[in-house]
Amino acid sequence: MDPSRRTALLAITTTGLAVPGTVLAQGSKNPPAPIVPAAFAGKHLPKPLPFKPGSLKGLSEQLLVSHHDNNYAGAIKNLNRVEAELSHCDKDTPPFVVAGLEQSALGYRNSATMHELYFGNLGGDGKRTAKIDKALAEAYEGASRWEELFRVTAMGIAGGSGWVVLAFDLRREVLRSYWSGGHPMHQALAAPILVLDMYEHAFALDFGAAAAKYVDAFFANVRWDEAEKRLEAAKKAAMALR
Ligand SMILES: [Fe+2]
């Protein structure tokens, strides 16, 4: 292993965190400006909430701000940390270290994405658009039939945690719901259309363990026009993948 890389790796294992470029530059009189590839940059920034947090029905400002600032922003912060750690790994790094970091990166990346989609499909009036109604009718006999199963799925994981997602399967070109018990578990090659966060941090502050009331509040605030936009984009992506 290159001695400077070994020094960098030691710095990680002893401090727990190193910033890309800074360790390698130590001891050099004229260190070159660090060029950090995107995979190692650790420069992700949280997006602001796409609605006024005090404006939703039945979901408090305190809950939404806490969810955004702690859980979502925390995932971004940890993704940045993992990328910084990965920048110092190479073929001589123990495989379990790299595999663990890549697993963490997947979890934090998915958490960030799913939270952005979750917040992005809130802030509406809960009324389905005609196109969404039609699409759900084709897929599930009717939108109310789909919603019934989606709600029961949410309650099925309410004692634990996870995501409930209505997604467009890009391979089969159909709308289907699924749930995931962890951030790295999502359907392959599917575009999330409607995302429901069933982790306790998403509702316990307002509803305690009464998850059904949270699911009611979620549906009252769904932005179905955003879901329709995602569905239209997913259909185009599916056609491009044929
Ligand atoms: Fe969350």
PDB file of C-alpha atoms and ligand atoms in Angstrom:
ATOM      1  CA  MET A   1       0.000   0.000   0.000  1.00  0.00           C
ATOM      2  CA  ASP A   2       1.175   3.511  -0.717  1.00  0.00           C
ATOM      3  CA  PRO A   3       2.582   4.894   2.589  1.00  0.00           C
ATOM      4  CA  SER A   4       0.485   8.053   2.409  1.00  0.00           C
ATOM      5  CA  ARG A   5      -2.669   5.949   1.953  1.00  0.00           C
ATOM      6  CA  ARG A   6      -1.700   3.789   4.917  1.00  0.00           C
ATOM      7  CA  THR A   7      -1.274   6.971   7.004  1.00  0.00           C
ATOM      8  CA  ALA A   8      -4.696   8.103   5.861  1.00  0.00           C
ATOM      9  CA  LEU A   9      -6.276   4.758   6.729  1.00  0.00           C
ATOM     10  CA  LEU A  10      -4.659   4.844  10.159  1.00  0.00           C
ATOM     11  CA  ALA A  11      -6.089   8.295  10.665  1.00  0.00           C
ATOM     12  CA  ILE A  12      -9.559   6.933   9.926  1.00  0.00           C
ATOM     13  CA  THR A  13      -9.283   4.015  12.275  1.00  0.00           C
ATOM     14  CA  THR A  14      -7.953   6.167  15.103  1.00  0.00           C
ATOM     15  CA  THR A  15     -10.146   9.224  14.691  1.00  0.00           C
ATOM     16  CA  GLY A  16     -13.198   7.619  13.128  1.00  0.00           C
ATOM     17  CA  LEU A  17     -13.365  10.230  10.401  1.00  0.00           C
ATOM     18  CA  ALA A  18     -11.052  11.854   7.917  1.00  0.00           C
ATOM     19  CA  VAL A  19     -11.745  14.531   5.356  1.00  0.00           C
ATOM     20  CA  PRO A  20     -10.770  13.687   1.762  1.00  0.00           C
ATOM     21  CA  GLY A  21      -7.540  15.298   0.678  1.00  0.00           C
ATOM     22  CA  THR A  22      -6.550  16.763   4.018  1.00  0.00           C
ATOM     23  CA  VAL A  23      -4.631  13.780   5.390  1.00  0.00           C
ATOM     24  CA  LEU A  24      -2.763  13.068   2.156  1.00  0.00           C
ATOM     25  CA  ALA A  25      -1.614  16.682   2.041  1.00  0.00           C
ATOM     26  CA  GLN A  26       0.178  16.502   5.397  1.00  0.00           C
ATOM     27  CA  GLY A  27       3.941  16.871   5.244  1.00  0.00           C
ATOM     28  CA  SER A  28       3.957  18.314   1.765  1.00  0.00           C
ATOM     29  CA  LYS A  29       5.411  21.778   1.235  1.00  0.00           C
ATOM     30  CA  ASN A  30       3.301  22.533  -1.792  1.00  0.00           C
ATOM     31  CA  PRO A  31       0.329  20.211  -1.688  1.00  0.00           C
ATOM     32  CA  PRO A  32      -1.685  20.157  -4.876  1.00  0.00           C
ATOM     33  CA  ALA A  33      -5.250  21.338  -4.655  1.00  0.00           C
ATOM     34  CA  PRO A  34      -7.279  18.256  -3.764  1.00  0.00           C
ATOM     35  CA  ILE A  35      -9.447  16.871  -6.534  1.00  0.00           C
ATOM     36  CA  VAL A  36     -12.155  14.771  -4.939  1.00  0.00           C
ATOM     37  CA  PRO A  37     -14.252  12.542  -7.223  1.00  0.00           C
ATOM     38  CA  ALA A  38     -17.986  12.766  -6.679  1.00  0.00           C
ATOM     39  CA  ALA A  39     -18.177   9.319  -5.049  1.00  0.00           C
ATOM     40  CA  PHE A  40     -15.917  10.515  -2.240  1.00  0.00           C
ATOM     41  CA  ALA A  41     -16.842  14.173  -2.062  1.00  0.00           C
ATOM     42  CA  GLY A  42     -19.190  14.005   0.921  1.00  0.00           C
ATOM     43  CA  LYS A  43     -20.815  17.264  -0.146  1.00  0.00           C
ATOM     44  CA  HIS A  44     -24.501  16.355  -0.121  1.00  0.00           C
ATOM     45  CA  LEU A  45     -26.773  19.004   1.331  1.00  0.00           C
ATOM     46  CA  PRO A  46     -30.263  18.510   2.753  1.00  0.00           C
ATOM     47  CA  LYS A  47     -33.089  20.016   0.736  1.00  0.00           C
ATOM     48  CA  PRO A  48     -35.490  22.288   2.617  1.00  0.00           C
ATOM     49  CA  LEU A  49     -39.015  21.101   3.361  1.00  0.00           C
ATOM     50  CA  PRO A  50     -41.129  21.749   0.229  1.00  0.00           C
ATOM     51  CA  PHE A  51     -44.013  23.150   2.313  1.00  0.00           C
ATOM     52  CA  LYS A  52     -44.514  25.373   5.356  1.00  0.00           C
ATOM     53  CA  PRO A  53     -44.164  22.908   8.256  1.00  0.00           C
ATOM     54  CA  GLY A  54     -46.983  24.555  10.206  1.00  0.00           C
ATOM     55  CA  SER A  55     -49.419  24.305   7.310  1.00  0.00           C
ATOM     56  CA  LEU A  56     -50.258  20.576   7.238  1.00  0.00           C
ATOM     57  CA  LYS A  57     -53.456  19.116   8.627  1.00  0.00           C
ATOM     58  CA  GLY A  58     -52.893  16.934  11.699  1.00  0.00           C
ATOM     59  CA  LEU A  59     -49.094  16.793  11.392  1.00  0.00           C
ATOM     60  CA  SER A  60     -47.466  19.320  13.713  1.00  0.00           C
ATOM     61  CA  GLU A  61     -44.680  21.722  12.840  1.00  0.00           C
ATOM     62  CA  GLN A  62     -42.632  20.249  15.696  1.00  0.00           C
ATOM     63  CA  LEU A  63     -42.964  16.718  14.266  1.00  0.00           C
ATOM     64  CA  LEU A  64     -42.130  17.706  10.703  1.00  0.00           C
ATOM     65  CA  VAL A  65     -39.182  19.931  11.632  1.00  0.00           C
ATOM     66  CA  SER A  66     -37.779  17.270  13.952  1.00  0.00           C
ATOM     67  CA  HIS A  67     -38.216  14.623  11.243  1.00  0.00           C
ATOM     68  CA  HIS A  68     -36.514  16.821   8.640  1.00  0.00           C
ATOM     69  CA  ASP A  69     -33.701  18.205  10.791  1.00  0.00           C
ATOM     70  CA  ASN A  70     -32.832  15.050  12.693  1.00  0.00           C
ATOM     71  CA  ASN A  71     -33.667  11.986  10.619  1.00  0.00           C
ATOM     72  CA  TYR A  72     -33.434  13.250   7.039  1.00  0.00           C
ATOM     73  CA  ALA A  73     -30.567  15.705   7.598  1.00  0.00           C
ATOM     74  CA  GLY A  74     -28.881  13.052   9.740  1.00  0.00           C
ATOM     75  CA  ALA A  75     -28.934  10.619   6.821  1.00  0.00           C
ATOM     76  CA  ILE A  76     -27.291  13.246   4.585  1.00  0.00           C
ATOM     77  CA  LYS A  77     -24.658  13.972   7.204  1.00  0.00           C
ATOM     78  CA  ASN A  78     -23.861  10.282   7.604  1.00  0.00           C
ATOM     79  CA  LEU A  79     -23.762   9.757   3.827  1.00  0.00           C
ATOM     80  CA  ASN A  80     -21.139  12.500   3.642  1.00  0.00           C
ATOM     81  CA  ARG A  81     -19.159  10.847   6.420  1.00  0.00           C
ATOM     82  CA  VAL A  82     -19.256   7.452   4.704  1.00  0.00           C
ATOM     83  CA  GLU A  83     -18.107   8.926   1.388  1.00  0.00           C
ATOM     84  CA  ALA A  84     -15.204  10.594   3.168  1.00  0.00           C
ATOM     85  CA  GLU A  85     -14.273   7.286   4.762  1.00  0.00           C
ATOM     86  CA  LEU A  86     -14.491   5.449   1.428  1.00  0.00           C
ATOM     87  CA  SER A  87     -12.065   7.916  -0.154  1.00  0.00           C
ATOM     88  CA  HIS A  88      -9.294   6.375   1.909  1.00  0.00           C
ATOM     89  CA  CYS A  89     -10.056   2.758   1.048  1.00  0.00           C
ATOM     90  CA  ASP A  90      -8.316   0.757  -1.629  1.00  0.00           C
ATOM     91  CA  LYS A  91      -7.451  -2.853  -2.550  1.00  0.00           C
ATOM     92  CA  ASP A  92      -5.529  -3.291   0.702  1.00  0.00           C
ATOM     93  CA  THR A  93      -8.377  -2.211   2.949  1.00  0.00           C
ATOM     94  CA  PRO A  94     -10.023  -5.153   4.713  1.00  0.00           C
ATOM     95  CA  PRO A  95     -12.966  -6.184   2.507  1.00  0.00           C
ATOM     96  CA  PHE A  96     -15.374  -6.201   5.456  1.00  0.00           C
ATOM     97  CA  VAL A  97     -14.514  -2.552   6.096  1.00  0.00           C
ATOM     98  CA  VAL A  98     -15.267  -1.537   2.504  1.00  0.00           C
ATOM     99  CA  ALA A  99     -18.366  -3.732   2.320  1.00  0.00           C
ATOM    100  CA  GLY A 100     -19.650  -2.261   5.567  1.00  0.00           C
ATOM    101  CA  LEU A 101     -19.096   1.272   4.318  1.00  0.00           C
ATOM    102  CA  GLU A 102     -20.816   0.525   0.990  1.00  0.00           C
ATOM    103  CA  GLN A 103     -23.764  -0.994   2.865  1.00  0.00           C
ATOM    104  CA  SER A 104     -23.977   2.101   5.044  1.00  0.00           C
ATOM    105  CA  ALA A 105     -23.737   4.346   1.992  1.00  0.00           C
ATOM    106  CA  LEU A 106     -26.635   2.502   0.359  1.00  0.00           C
ATOM    107  CA  GLY A 107     -28.750   2.857   3.490  1.00  0.00           C
ATOM    108  CA  TYR A 108     -28.076   6.568   3.951  1.00  0.00           C
ATOM    109  CA  ARG A 109     -28.448   7.324   0.218  1.00  0.00           C
ATOM    110  CA  ASN A 110     -31.807   5.526   0.112  1.00  0.00           C
ATOM    111  CA  SER A 111     -32.908   7.164   3.354  1.00  0.00           C
ATOM    112  CA  ALA A 112     -32.132  10.592   1.902  1.00  0.00           C
ATOM    113  CA  THR A 113     -33.959   9.821  -1.354  1.00  0.00           C
ATOM    114  CA  MET A 114     -37.018   8.293   0.306  1.00  0.00           C
ATOM    115  CA  HIS A 115     -37.326  11.186   2.745  1.00  0.00           C
ATOM    116  CA  GLU A 116     -37.154  13.675  -0.132  1.00  0.00           C
ATOM    117  CA  LEU A 117     -39.915  11.766  -1.919  1.00  0.00           C
ATOM    118  CA  TYR A 118     -41.966  11.476   1.298  1.00  0.00           C
ATOM    119  CA  PHE A 119     -41.797  15.192   2.065  1.00  0.00           C
ATOM    120  CA  GLY A 120     -42.314  15.869  -1.644  1.00  0.00           C
ATOM    121  CA  ASN A 121     -45.651  14.026  -1.687  1.00  0.00           C
ATOM    122  CA  LEU A 122     -46.986  15.961   1.330  1.00  0.00           C
ATOM    123  CA  GLY A 123     -48.462  19.450   1.437  1.00  0.00           C
ATOM    124  CA  GLY A 124     -51.492  18.728  -0.740  1.00  0.00           C
ATOM    125  CA  ASP A 125     -55.221  18.432  -0.128  1.00  0.00           C
ATOM    126  CA  GLY A 126     -55.380  14.616  -0.243  1.00  0.00           C
ATOM    127  CA  LYS A 127     -57.610  14.585  -3.328  1.00  0.00           C
ATOM    128  CA  ARG A 128     -56.554  12.164  -6.041  1.00  0.00           C
ATOM    129  CA  THR A 129     -56.217  13.448  -9.585  1.00  0.00           C
ATOM    130  CA  ALA A 130     -58.267  11.874 -12.377  1.00  0.00           C
ATOM    131  CA  LYS A 131     -55.156  10.317 -13.938  1.00  0.00           C
ATOM    132  CA  ILE A 132     -54.111   8.737 -10.645  1.00  0.00           C
ATOM    133  CA  ASP A 133     -57.638   7.420 -10.123  1.00  0.00           C
ATOM    134  CA  LYS A 134     -57.581   5.856 -13.579  1.00  0.00           C
ATOM    135  CA  ALA A 135     -54.123   4.327 -13.088  1.00  0.00           C
ATOM    136  CA  LEU A 136     -55.091   2.834  -9.711  1.00  0.00           C
ATOM    137  CA  ALA A 137     -58.353   1.548 -11.150  1.00  0.00           C
ATOM    138  CA  GLU A 138     -56.414  -0.298 -13.853  1.00  0.00           C
ATOM    139  CA  ALA A 139     -53.945  -1.725 -11.350  1.00  0.00           C
ATOM    140  CA  TYR A 140     -56.175  -2.501  -8.353  1.00  0.00           C
ATOM    141  CA  GLU A 141     -59.783  -2.484  -9.558  1.00  0.00           C
ATOM    142  CA  GLY A 142     -60.162   0.928  -7.952  1.00  0.00           C
ATOM    143  CA  ALA A 143     -58.307   3.581  -6.001  1.00  0.00           C
ATOM    144  CA  SER A 144     -60.218   2.801  -2.822  1.00  0.00           C
ATOM    145  CA  ARG A 145     -59.272  -0.883  -3.132  1.00  0.00           C
ATOM    146  CA  TRP A 146     -55.610   0.102  -3.515  1.00  0.00           C
ATOM    147  CA  GLU A 147     -55.823   2.528  -0.561  1.00  0.00           C
ATOM    148  CA  GLU A 148     -57.431  -0.137   1.617  1.00  0.00           C
ATOM    149  CA  LEU A 149     -54.496  -2.504   1.050  1.00  0.00           C
ATOM    150  CA  PHE A 150     -51.908   0.292   1.330  1.00  0.00           C
ATOM    151  CA  ARG A 151     -53.323   1.323   4.726  1.00  0.00           C
ATOM    152  CA  VAL A 152     -53.400  -2.262   6.006  1.00  0.00           C
ATOM    153  CA  THR A 153     -49.810  -2.752   4.841  1.00  0.00           C
ATOM    154  CA  ALA A 154     -48.829   0.370   6.794  1.00  0.00           C
ATOM    155  CA  MET A 155     -50.537  -0.987   9.905  1.00  0.00           C
ATOM    156  CA  GLY A 156     -48.771  -4.305   9.377  1.00  0.00           C
ATOM    157  CA  ILE A 157     -45.416  -2.633  10.026  1.00  0.00           C
ATOM    158  CA  ALA A 158     -46.640  -0.011  12.495  1.00  0.00           C
ATOM    159  CA  GLY A 159     -45.223  -1.988  15.423  1.00  0.00           C
ATOM    160  CA  GLY A 160     -41.808  -1.879  13.800  1.00  0.00           C
ATOM    161  CA  SER A 161     -40.681   0.565  11.162  1.00  0.00           C
ATOM    162  CA  GLY A 162     -40.171   0.941   7.451  1.00  0.00           C
ATOM    163  CA  TRP A 163     -41.489   2.448   4.260  1.00  0.00           C
ATOM    164  CA  VAL A 164     -44.719   1.765   2.408  1.00  0.00           C
ATOM    165  CA  VAL A 165     -44.446   2.685  -1.239  1.00  0.00           C
ATOM    166  CA  LEU A 166     -46.655   2.821  -4.281  1.00  0.00           C
ATOM    167  CA  ALA A 167     -44.229   2.314  -7.139  1.00  0.00           C
ATOM    168  CA  PHE A 168     -44.256   1.986 -10.899  1.00  0.00           C
ATOM    169  CA  ASP A 169     -42.457  -1.214 -11.863  1.00  0.00           C
ATOM    170  CA  LEU A 170     -40.308  -0.142 -14.815  1.00  0.00           C
ATOM    171  CA  ARG A 171     -39.863  -3.712 -16.058  1.00  0.00           C
ATOM    172  CA  ARG A 172     -43.513  -4.765 -16.034  1.00  0.00           C
ATOM    173  CA  GLU A 173     -44.937  -1.256 -16.429  1.00  0.00           C
ATOM    174  CA  VAL A 174     -47.489  -1.657 -13.651  1.00  0.00           C
ATOM    175  CA  LEU A 175     -48.307   0.156 -10.423  1.00  0.00           C
ATOM    176  CA  ARG A 176     -47.713  -1.941  -7.309  1.00  0.00           C
ATOM    177  CA  SER A 177     -47.372  -1.286  -3.590  1.00  0.00           C
ATOM    178  CA  TYR A 178     -44.547  -2.745  -1.552  1.00  0.00           C
ATOM    179  CA  TRP A 179     -43.036  -2.227   1.879  1.00  0.00           C
ATOM    180  CA  SER A 180     -39.448  -2.223   3.030  1.00  0.00           C
ATOM    181  CA  GLY A 181     -38.244  -2.885   6.555  1.00  0.00           C
ATOM    182  CA  GLY A 182     -35.005  -0.993   6.074  1.00  0.00           C
ATOM    183  CA  HIS A 183     -33.513   1.729   3.905  1.00  0.00           C
ATOM    184  CA  PRO A 184     -31.480  -0.652   1.701  1.00  0.00           C
ATOM    185  CA  MET A 185     -34.550  -2.780   0.863  1.00  0.00           C
ATOM    186  CA  HIS A 186     -36.411  -1.377  -2.108  1.00  0.00           C
ATOM    187  CA  GLN A 187     -37.845  -2.876  -5.255  1.00  0.00           C
ATOM    188  CA  ALA A 188     -35.308  -3.022  -8.056  1.00  0.00           C
ATOM    189  CA  LEU A 189     -35.935  -0.807 -11.068  1.00  0.00           C
ATOM    190  CA  ALA A 190     -39.126   0.730  -9.761  1.00  0.00           C
ATOM    191  CA  ALA A 191     -39.993   4.405  -9.487  1.00  0.00           C
ATOM    192  CA  PRO A 192     -41.601   5.438  -6.188  1.00  0.00           C
ATOM    193  CA  ILE A 193     -44.874   7.259  -6.838  1.00  0.00           C
ATOM    194  CA  LEU A 194     -46.216   7.684  -3.288  1.00  0.00           C
ATOM    195  CA  VAL A 195     -44.033   7.243  -0.228  1.00  0.00           C
ATOM    196  CA  LEU A 196     -45.220   6.772   3.361  1.00  0.00           C
ATOM    197  CA  ASP A 197     -42.690   6.870   6.196  1.00  0.00           C
ATOM    198  CA  MET A 198     -43.756   4.393   8.903  1.00  0.00           C
ATOM    199  CA  TYR A 199     -40.697   4.801  11.108  1.00  0.00           C
ATOM    200  CA  GLU A 200     -41.829   5.901  14.570  1.00  0.00           C
ATOM    201  CA  HIS A 201     -39.949   9.193  14.286  1.00  0.00           C
ATOM    202  CA  ALA A 202     -42.455  10.109  11.567  1.00  0.00           C
ATOM    203  CA  PHE A 203     -45.467  10.046  13.894  1.00  0.00           C
ATOM    204  CA  ALA A 204     -44.804   9.194  17.579  1.00  0.00           C
ATOM    205  CA  LEU A 205     -44.367  12.834  18.609  1.00  0.00           C
ATOM    206  CA  ASP A 206     -47.930  13.644  17.508  1.00  0.00           C
ATOM    207  CA  PHE A 207     -49.725  10.317  17.744  1.00  0.00           C
ATOM    208  CA  GLY A 208     -47.809   8.133  20.186  1.00  0.00           C
ATOM    209  CA  ALA A 209     -48.433   4.541  19.142  1.00  0.00           C
ATOM    210  CA  ALA A 210     -51.714   5.409  17.364  1.00  0.00           C
ATOM    211  CA  ALA A 211     -50.275   4.777  13.905  1.00  0.00           C
ATOM    212  CA  ALA A 212     -53.702   4.572  12.219  1.00  0.00           C
ATOM    213  CA  LYS A 213     -54.351   8.242  13.058  1.00  0.00           C
ATOM    214  CA  TYR A 214     -51.041   9.150  11.460  1.00  0.00           C
ATOM    215  CA  VAL A 215     -51.959   7.224   8.302  1.00  0.00           C
ATOM    216  CA  ASP A 216     -55.249   9.192   8.216  1.00  0.00           C
ATOM    217  CA  ALA A 217     -53.304  12.462   8.526  1.00  0.00           C
ATOM    218  CA  PHE A 218     -50.880  11.340   5.831  1.00  0.00           C
ATOM    219  CA  PHE A 219     -53.669  10.683   3.344  1.00  0.00           C
ATOM    220  CA  ALA A 220     -55.304  14.026   4.187  1.00  0.00           C
ATOM    221  CA  ASN A 221     -52.091  15.799   3.131  1.00  0.00           C
ATOM    222  CA  VAL A 222     -51.058  13.836   0.037  1.00  0.00           C
ATOM    223  CA  ARG A 223     -50.055  15.869  -2.989  1.00  0.00           C
ATOM    224  CA  TRP A 224     -51.561  13.674  -5.680  1.00  0.00           C
ATOM    225  CA  ASP A 225     -50.500  16.079  -8.423  1.00  0.00           C
ATOM    226  CA  GLU A 226     -46.894  15.318  -7.454  1.00  0.00           C
ATOM    227  CA  ALA A 227     -47.650  11.584  -7.574  1.00  0.00           C
ATOM    228  CA  GLU A 228     -49.157  12.041 -11.045  1.00  0.00           C
ATOM    229  CA  LYS A 229     -46.031  13.887 -12.199  1.00  0.00           C
ATOM    230  CA  ARG A 230     -43.845  11.042 -10.943  1.00  0.00           C
ATOM    231  CA  LEU A 231     -46.073   8.471 -12.661  1.00  0.00           C
ATOM    232  CA  GLU A 232     -45.871  10.260 -16.009  1.00  0.00           C
ATOM    233  CA  ALA A 233     -42.064  10.455 -15.717  1.00  0.00           C
ATOM    234  CA  ALA A 234     -41.884   6.771 -14.739  1.00  0.00           C
ATOM    235  CA  LYS A 235     -43.920   5.730 -17.776  1.00  0.00           C
ATOM    236  CA  LYS A 236     -41.520   7.625 -20.043  1.00  0.00           C
ATOM    237  CA  ALA A 237     -38.535   6.010 -18.305  1.00  0.00           C
ATOM    238  CA  ALA A 238     -40.105   2.568 -18.734  1.00  0.00           C
ATOM    239  CA  MET A 239     -40.576   3.194 -22.467  1.00  0.00           C
ATOM    240  CA  ALA A 240     -36.944   4.249 -22.790  1.00  0.00           C
ATOM    241  CA  LEU A 241     -35.885   1.003 -21.094  1.00  0.00           C
ATOM    242  CA  ARG A 242     -37.860  -1.288 -23.401  1.00  0.00           C
TER     243      ARG A 242
HETATM  244 FE    FE B   1     -38.236   9.268   8.405  1.00  0.00          FE
END
